[in-house]
Coordinates of C-alpha atoms and ligand atoms in Angstrom, one line a residue:
M1 CA 13.9 20.8 28.0
K2 CA 12.9 17.8 25.9
R3 CA 10.7 18.3 22.9
D4 CA 8.1 15.9 21.5
I5 CA 6.3 15.7 18.2
I6 CA 2.9 14.4 18.9
S7 CA 1.1 16.8 16.6
I8 CA 2.5 18.6 13.5
L9 CA 1.7 21.8 15.5
D10 CA 4.4 20.9 18.0
L11 CA 6.7 22.6 15.5
S12 CA 6.5 26.3 14.8
S13 CA 6.5 27.5 11.2
K14 CA 10.1 28.5 11.5
E15 CA 11.1 25.2 13.0
L16 CA 9.3 23.4 10.3
D17 CA 11.3 25.2 7.7
E18 CA 14.5 24.5 9.6
V19 CA 13.7 20.8 9.8
L20 CA 12.9 20.7 6.1
E21 CA 16.1 22.5 5.2
Q22 CA 18.1 20.0 7.2
A23 CA 16.1 17.2 5.5
C24 CA 17.1 18.5 2.0
R25 CA 20.7 18.7 3.1
L26 CA 20.6 15.2 4.5
K27 CA 18.9 13.9 1.3
R28 CA 21.8 15.4 -0.8
M29 CA 24.4 13.9 1.5
K30 CA 22.8 10.5 1.4
K31 CA 22.7 10.6 -2.4
E32 CA 26.3 11.8 -2.6
R33 CA 27.3 9.2 0.0
I34 CA 28.7 11.8 2.3
P35 CA 28.6 10.4 5.9
H36 CA 26.4 12.4 8.3
L37 CA 26.8 10.8 11.7
L38 CA 24.9 13.5 13.6
L39 CA 23.5 11.2 16.3
P40 CA 26.4 8.8 17.2
G41 CA 25.6 6.3 19.9
K42 CA 21.9 7.4 20.2
T43 CA 19.2 4.8 20.4
L44 CA 15.6 5.0 19.2
A45 CA 13.0 2.7 20.5
M46 CA 10.2 2.2 18.0
I47 CA 7.0 0.9 19.6
F48 CA 4.3 -0.4 17.2
E49 CA 0.7 -1.3 18.2
K50 CA -0.1 -1.5 14.4
S51 CA 1.5 -2.7 11.2
S52 CA 4.0 -0.5 9.3
T53 CA 6.2 -0.7 6.2
R54 CA 7.4 2.9 5.6
T55 CA 7.5 4.2 9.2
R56 CA 9.4 1.3 10.5
I57 CA 12.0 1.1 7.6
S58 CA 12.5 4.8 7.4
F59 CA 13.1 5.3 11.1
E60 CA 15.3 2.3 11.4
V61 CA 17.5 3.2 8.3
G62 CA 17.4 6.8 9.3
I63 CA 18.8 6.4 12.8
A64 CA 21.5 4.0 11.4
D65 CA 22.5 6.6 8.8
L66 CA 22.9 9.1 11.7
G67 CA 25.2 6.8 13.6
G68 CA 22.6 5.5 16.1
T69 CA 20.7 2.3 16.6
A70 CA 17.0 1.4 16.5
L71 CA 15.1 -1.1 18.5
F72 CA 11.9 -2.5 16.9
L73 CA 9.3 -3.3 19.6
N74 CA 6.0 -4.9 18.8
A75 CA 3.7 -3.6 21.6
Q76 CA 2.1 -7.1 21.8
D77 CA 5.4 -8.6 22.8
M78 CA 6.0 -6.0 25.4
Q79 CA 4.5 -5.9 28.9
I80 CA 2.2 -3.1 27.8
G81 CA 0.6 -5.9 25.7
R82 CA -0.3 -7.6 29.0
G83 CA -1.4 -4.4 30.7
E84 CA 1.7 -2.8 32.1
E85 CA 0.9 0.9 32.4
I86 CA 2.0 3.3 29.8
R87 CA 3.4 5.7 32.4
D88 CA 5.7 3.0 33.8
T89 CA 6.9 1.9 30.4
A90 CA 7.6 5.5 29.5
R91 CA 9.8 6.0 32.6
V92 CA 11.6 2.7 32.1
A93 CA 12.3 3.4 28.4
S94 CA 13.6 6.8 29.3
R95 CA 16.4 5.2 31.4
Y96 CA 17.5 3.1 28.4
V97 CA 17.1 5.0 25.1
S98 CA 17.6 8.5 23.7
G99 CA 14.2 8.8 22.0
V100 CA 10.9 6.9 21.4
M101 CA 8.7 6.7 18.3
I102 CA 5.3 5.2 18.9
R103 CA 2.5 4.1 16.6
A104 CA -0.6 3.6 18.7
Y105 CA -4.3 3.2 18.3
R106 CA -5.2 6.0 20.6
H107 CA -3.6 9.4 20.4
S108 CA -4.0 9.6 24.2
T109 CA -1.6 6.7 24.6
I110 CA 1.2 8.7 22.9
E111 CA 0.3 11.8 24.9
E112 CA 0.5 9.9 28.2
F113 CA 3.8 8.3 27.1
A114 CA 5.2 11.7 26.3
R115 CA 4.0 13.2 29.6
Y116 CA 5.9 10.6 31.6
A117 CA 9.0 10.2 29.4
T118 CA 12.0 12.3 30.0
I119 CA 13.3 11.8 26.4
P120 CA 11.8 13.0 23.1
V121 CA 8.7 11.1 21.9
I122 CA 7.6 11.0 18.2
N123 CA 4.1 10.2 17.1
G124 CA 4.5 7.5 14.4
L125 CA 0.7 7.6 13.7
S126 CA -2.3 7.6 16.0
D127 CA -6.1 7.7 15.3
L128 CA -5.9 11.5 15.3
E129 CA -2.6 12.5 13.6
H130 CA 0.3 11.4 11.4
P131 CA 2.8 14.3 11.8
C132 CA 5.8 12.4 10.3
Q133 CA 3.8 11.7 7.1
I134 CA 3.0 15.4 6.8
L135 CA 6.6 16.5 7.3
A136 CA 7.5 14.3 4.3
D137 CA 4.5 15.6 2.4
I138 CA 5.4 19.2 2.9
M139 CA 9.0 18.4 1.9
T140 CA 7.7 16.9 -1.3
I141 CA 5.4 19.8 -2.0
R142 CA 8.4 22.2 -1.5
E143 CA 10.5 20.2 -3.9
H144 CA 7.8 20.6 -6.6
F145 CA 6.5 24.1 -6.0
G146 CA 9.1 26.0 -3.9
D147 CA 7.1 28.5 -1.9
R148 CA 3.9 26.9 -0.5
K149 CA 2.0 30.1 0.3
G150 CA -1.2 30.3 -1.8
L151 CA -1.0 26.7 -3.0
R152 CA -4.3 24.9 -3.0
V153 CA -4.7 21.4 -1.6
G154 CA -7.6 19.2 -2.5
W155 CA -8.3 16.2 -0.2
V156 CA -10.8 13.6 -1.4
G157 CA -11.7 10.7 0.9
D158 CA -11.6 10.0 4.6
G159 CA -11.2 12.8 7.1
D160 CA -8.6 10.7 8.9
N161 CA -5.3 11.1 10.8
V162 CA -3.3 12.0 7.6
C163 CA -6.0 14.5 6.6
N164 CA -6.0 16.0 10.1
S165 CA -2.3 16.6 10.2
L166 CA -2.5 18.1 6.7
I167 CA -5.2 20.5 7.7
L168 CA -3.2 21.6 10.8
S169 CA -0.1 22.0 8.7
T170 CA -1.7 24.7 6.6
I171 CA -1.5 26.9 9.7
L172 CA 2.3 26.6 9.4
T173 CA 2.6 26.8 5.6
G174 CA -0.2 29.2 4.5
M175 CA -1.6 26.6 2.0
E176 CA -5.3 26.5 1.4
I177 CA -7.2 23.2 1.8
T178 CA -10.5 21.9 0.7
V179 CA -11.6 18.5 2.0
A180 CA -14.3 16.5 0.4
T181 CA -15.7 13.6 2.5
P182 CA -19.0 11.6 2.6
K183 CA -21.3 12.6 5.4
G184 CA -20.0 11.1 8.7
F185 CA -16.4 11.0 7.6
E186 CA -15.4 14.6 8.1
P187 CA -12.3 15.5 10.1
P188 CA -13.2 16.1 13.7
A189 CA -15.1 19.4 14.1
K190 CA -13.0 20.4 17.1
L191 CA -9.8 20.1 15.0
V192 CA -11.2 22.0 12.1
E193 CA -12.4 24.7 14.5
T194 CA -8.9 25.0 16.1
A195 CA -7.3 25.1 12.7
R196 CA -9.6 27.9 11.6
R197 CA -9.0 29.8 14.8
M198 CA -5.3 29.6 14.2
G199 CA -5.6 31.0 10.7
S200 CA -6.1 27.9 8.5
R201 CA -8.1 28.4 5.3
V202 CA -9.9 25.0 5.4
T203 CA -13.2 24.3 3.7
L204 CA -15.3 21.2 4.0
V205 CA -17.4 20.0 1.1
R206 CA -19.2 16.9 -0.1
D207 CA -18.4 17.1 -3.8
P208 CA -14.9 15.8 -4.8
K209 CA -15.1 18.0 -7.9
I210 CA -15.2 21.1 -5.8
A211 CA -12.2 20.0 -3.7
L212 CA -10.1 19.3 -6.8
E213 CA -10.9 22.3 -8.9
D214 CA -7.7 24.1 -9.7
A215 CA -5.9 22.2 -6.9
H216 CA -2.1 22.1 -7.0
V217 CA -1.9 19.2 -4.6
V218 CA -4.4 16.3 -4.9
A219 CA -4.3 14.0 -1.9
T220 CA -6.1 11.0 -0.5
D221 CA -5.7 8.0 1.8
T222 CA -7.2 4.6 2.4
W223 CA -10.9 4.4 3.1
V224 CA -10.3 1.7 5.7
S225 CA -7.6 2.9 8.2
M226 CA -6.0 0.5 10.6
G227 CA -8.5 -0.1 13.4
T228 CA -11.6 0.4 11.3
E229 CA -11.5 -3.0 9.5
K230 CA -14.8 -4.1 11.0
E231 CA -16.5 -1.2 9.2
R232 CA -14.9 -2.1 5.8
E233 CA -18.1 -3.0 3.9
A234 CA -20.0 0.1 5.2
R235 CA -17.0 2.3 4.4
L236 CA -16.7 1.0 0.8
R237 CA -20.4 1.8 0.3
A238 CA -20.1 5.2 1.9
F239 CA -17.1 6.3 -0.2
K240 CA -18.6 5.3 -3.5
G241 CA -18.0 8.2 -5.9
F242 CA -14.9 9.4 -4.0
T243 CA -12.3 7.5 -6.2
I244 CA -9.7 9.8 -7.6
D245 CA -9.7 8.9 -11.3
R246 CA -8.4 10.6 -14.4
R247 CA -11.7 12.6 -14.8
L248 CA -11.3 14.1 -11.3
M249 CA -7.6 14.7 -11.7
D250 CA -8.3 16.6 -14.9
L251 CA -10.1 19.3 -12.9
A252 CA -6.9 20.1 -10.9
S253 CA -4.3 22.6 -12.0
P254 CA -2.3 21.5 -15.0
D255 CA 0.8 21.3 -12.8
A256 CA -0.9 19.4 -10.0
I257 CA 0.7 16.5 -8.2
F258 CA -1.0 13.5 -6.8
M259 CA -0.1 12.4 -3.2
H260 CA -0.9 9.4 -1.1
C261 CA 0.8 8.3 2.1
L262 CA 0.5 4.6 1.1
P263 CA -0.4 1.8 1.4
A264 CA -2.8 2.5 -1.5
H265 CA -5.9 0.5 -2.6
R266 CA -6.2 0.8 -6.4
G267 CA -9.8 0.9 -7.5
Q268 CA -10.9 2.2 -4.1
E269 CA -9.5 5.7 -3.2
V270 CA -7.5 6.0 -6.4
T271 CA -7.4 4.4 -9.8
D272 CA -4.3 2.6 -11.1
E273 CA -4.1 5.2 -13.9
V274 CA -3.8 8.1 -11.5
I275 CA -1.4 6.6 -9.0
E276 CA 0.8 5.4 -11.9
G277 CA 0.4 8.6 -13.8
P278 CA 3.0 11.3 -14.6
F279 CA 1.7 13.6 -11.8
S280 CA 2.0 11.0 -9.1
V281 CA 4.8 11.7 -6.6
V282 CA 3.9 8.9 -4.2
F283 CA 7.3 7.3 -4.2
D284 CA 9.2 10.6 -3.7
E285 CA 6.8 11.2 -0.9
A286 CA 7.6 7.8 0.6
E287 CA 11.3 8.4 0.2
N288 CA 11.1 11.7 1.9
R289 CA 9.8 10.0 5.0
L290 CA 13.4 8.9 5.5
H291 CA 15.0 12.4 5.0
A292 CA 12.4 14.3 6.9
Q293 CA 12.5 12.0 9.9
K294 CA 16.3 12.0 10.0
A295 CA 16.1 15.8 10.2
L296 CA 13.4 15.5 12.9
M297 CA 15.5 13.1 15.0
V298 CA 18.5 15.5 14.7
F299 CA 16.2 18.4 15.8
L300 CA 14.9 16.5 18.8
M301 CA 17.8 14.3 19.9
Q302 CA 21.1 16.1 19.1
E303 CA 22.8 17.4 22.2
Ligands
CP1 N1 2.5 6.0 5.3 C1 2.8 5.2 6.3 O1 2.9 5.6 7.5 O2 3.1 3.9 6.0 P1 3.3 2.7 6.9 O3 2.0 2.4 7.6 O4 3.8 1.6 6.0 O5 4.3 3.0 8.0
NVA2 N1 -5.0 6.5 7.6 C1 -4.1 5.3 7.5 C2 -2.7 5.7 7.3 C3 -1.8 4.6 7.1 C4 -0.4 5.1 6.9 C5 -4.3 4.4 8.7 O1 -4.4 5.0 9.8 O2 -4.3 3.2 8.6

């Protein structure tokens, strides 16, 4: 039966470890220039309703490294941009390609696509989740700390797609997470409730200082996600006081790392000093998108 990754919870804890171990192997092979053509002749369609730098490049290079081919499809240039139904597009694409990665505004678009597709579907970011980002993030955390059980994550900023997947991932990893957001920007209550029911130790607070106290992983994201641009001014006002600066970073554990999925907005969610500081792992994190997604494609698409 085909498998999809629409949520980070579409992987079990054991599968997550398997994928990340494969990702580390593939990373080593790439560095040592050892060929790893694990998906020869496979094709990945990449459908984008929104902009992308990392997701597009890493999937496109990733499938090429594995011996396959990517097709970049701007949703606006496809018939779905003119109203063709998702369910028809899903069934047609399933006759041509071996897998589909979609970045969509609505999470339900990806769910519908996956329901009708007969090939694996990967969520390349929706309004609700960004599982590929979190795969890379957990890989990066593993590289720094080894075992993740008992690690404390402090999130300061918007309770958005990246934050949501990070919260859900703690069910799989055993990390603890404290999320500080302004009022009205909390992660969805239903998601937090599900996470808690499934064993996540997630705490929601208002004060960034509380979230970052003794944190091993300090993480944030943009205050103005794609699709919320019209709220930009109101958001910039609401997030005042939530910039991760040196003073906040100093509250974290002495071995803390700073993470950001990028793109970053210096002077808004993070200062230049922090993102350029010695504890910042943002470019390792971006690199690991490539290795983690290659492992994910092998997991989903290898026969
Ligand atoms: N982090 C991330 O998904 O980046 P892009 O929007 O550039 O793909
Ligand atoms: N939360 C951001 C992530 C970008 C990778 C957005 O949705 O725009």
